[in-house]
Amino acid sequence: MTASVRRTLEFAGATVERLKAMLGAYNSHLKLIEQRLEVQIAQRGDTFVIDGNLGAVERAESLLQRLFEESEISRSIAPDQLHLLIQGS
């Protein structure tokens, strides 16, 4: 049995535009990460709380960091790009 962990990740000072790029339309990026990694992600402002098994939570943390980095370059992150990030994590 794998223990469940909770991690909080904050992107201090993230603009609304960057958060929109990270989340995707109607939070589609977060939903896809949740589905593929079997984690739960709660987001409020620039704070994200990730629940799940340790390995999955660490992968989700890494993906959110990558999405944040990508949001600096692009206002819109395509679903295909997110799929590639997930596969590479």
CSV table of C-alpha atoms in Angstrom, one decimal:
chain,number,residue,atom,x,y,z
A,1,MET,CA,0.0,0.0,0.0
A,2,THR,CA,1.4,3.4,-1.0
A,3,ALA,CA,1.1,6.2,1.4
A,4,SER,CA,-0.8,9.3,0.3
A,5,VAL,CA,1.1,12.6,0.5
A,6,ARG,CA,0.1,16.3,0.1
A,7,ARG,CA,2.3,18.9,-1.3
A,8,THR,CA,1.7,22.6,-1.7
A,9,LEU,CA,3.3,24.5,-4.5
A,10,GLU,CA,3.2,28.3,-4.8
A,11,PHE,CA,4.0,30.4,-7.8
A,12,ALA,CA,4.3,33.8,-6.1
A,13,GLY,CA,3.6,36.7,-8.2
A,14,ALA,CA,2.2,34.7,-11.1
A,15,THR,CA,0.1,36.9,-13.4
A,16,VAL,CA,-3.5,36.0,-14.3
A,17,GLU,CA,-2.3,35.4,-17.9
A,18,ARG,CA,0.3,33.0,-16.8
A,19,LEU,CA,-2.1,31.1,-14.6
A,20,LYS,CA,-4.6,30.9,-17.4
A,21,ALA,CA,-1.9,29.4,-19.7
A,22,MET,CA,-1.0,26.9,-16.9
A,23,LEU,CA,-4.6,25.8,-16.2
A,24,GLY,CA,-5.8,25.6,-19.8
A,25,ALA,CA,-9.3,26.3,-20.9
A,26,TYR,CA,-11.8,25.3,-18.1
A,27,ASN,CA,-8.8,23.9,-16.1
A,28,SER,CA,-8.3,21.3,-18.8
A,29,HIS,CA,-4.6,21.0,-18.2
A,30,LEU,CA,-5.1,20.3,-14.5
A,31,LYS,CA,-7.8,17.8,-15.2
A,32,LEU,CA,-5.6,16.0,-17.7
A,33,ILE,CA,-2.7,15.8,-15.2
A,34,GLU,CA,-5.1,14.6,-12.5
A,35,GLN,CA,-6.4,11.9,-14.8
A,36,ARG,CA,-3.1,10.7,-16.2
A,37,LEU,CA,-1.1,10.7,-12.9
A,38,GLU,CA,-4.0,9.7,-10.6
A,39,VAL,CA,-3.6,12.8,-8.3
A,40,GLN,CA,-5.9,15.4,-7.0
A,41,ILE,CA,-5.0,19.1,-7.6
A,42,ALA,CA,-6.7,22.0,-5.9
A,43,GLN,CA,-5.8,25.5,-7.1
A,44,ARG,CA,-6.6,28.8,-5.5
A,45,GLY,CA,-4.8,31.8,-7.0
A,46,ASP,CA,-1.1,31.1,-7.3
A,47,THR,CA,-1.2,28.1,-4.8
A,48,PHE,CA,-1.6,24.5,-5.9
A,49,VAL,CA,-2.2,21.6,-3.5
A,50,ILE,CA,-1.4,18.1,-4.9
A,51,ASP,CA,-2.6,14.9,-3.2
A,52,GLY,CA,-1.7,11.4,-4.2
A,53,ASN,CA,1.0,8.8,-3.9
A,54,LEU,CA,4.6,10.2,-3.6
A,55,GLY,CA,5.8,9.4,-7.1
A,56,ALA,CA,2.7,10.8,-8.8
A,57,VAL,CA,2.8,13.9,-6.6
A,58,GLU,CA,6.4,14.5,-7.5
A,59,ARG,CA,5.7,14.1,-11.2
A,60,ALA,CA,2.7,16.5,-10.9
A,61,GLU,CA,4.9,19.1,-9.1
A,62,SER,CA,7.5,18.8,-11.9
A,63,LEU,CA,4.8,19.2,-14.6
A,64,LEU,CA,3.3,22.3,-12.9
A,65,GLN,CA,6.8,23.8,-12.7
A,66,ARG,CA,7.3,23.1,-16.4
A,67,LEU,CA,3.9,24.6,-17.2
A,68,PHE,CA,4.9,27.7,-15.2
A,69,GLU,CA,8.1,28.0,-17.2
A,70,GLU,CA,6.3,27.5,-20.5
A,71,SER,CA,3.7,30.1,-19.5
A,72,GLU,CA,6.5,32.7,-19.5
A,73,ILE,CA,7.2,32.0,-23.2
A,74,SER,CA,3.7,31.4,-24.4
A,75,ARG,CA,0.3,32.7,-23.5
A,76,SER,CA,-1.3,29.4,-24.6
A,77,ILE,CA,-0.1,25.9,-24.0
A,78,ALA,CA,-1.5,23.4,-26.5
A,79,PRO,CA,-2.9,20.1,-25.3
A,80,ASP,CA,-0.5,18.3,-27.5
A,81,GLN,CA,2.4,20.1,-25.8
A,82,LEU,CA,1.0,19.1,-22.4
A,83,HIS,CA,0.8,15.4,-23.5
A,84,LEU,CA,4.5,15.5,-24.5
A,85,LEU,CA,5.4,17.0,-21.1
A,86,ILE,CA,3.4,14.3,-19.3
A,87,GLN,CA,5.0,11.6,-21.3
A,88,GLY,CA,8.5,13.0,-20.6
A,89,SER,CA,7.9,13.3,-16.9
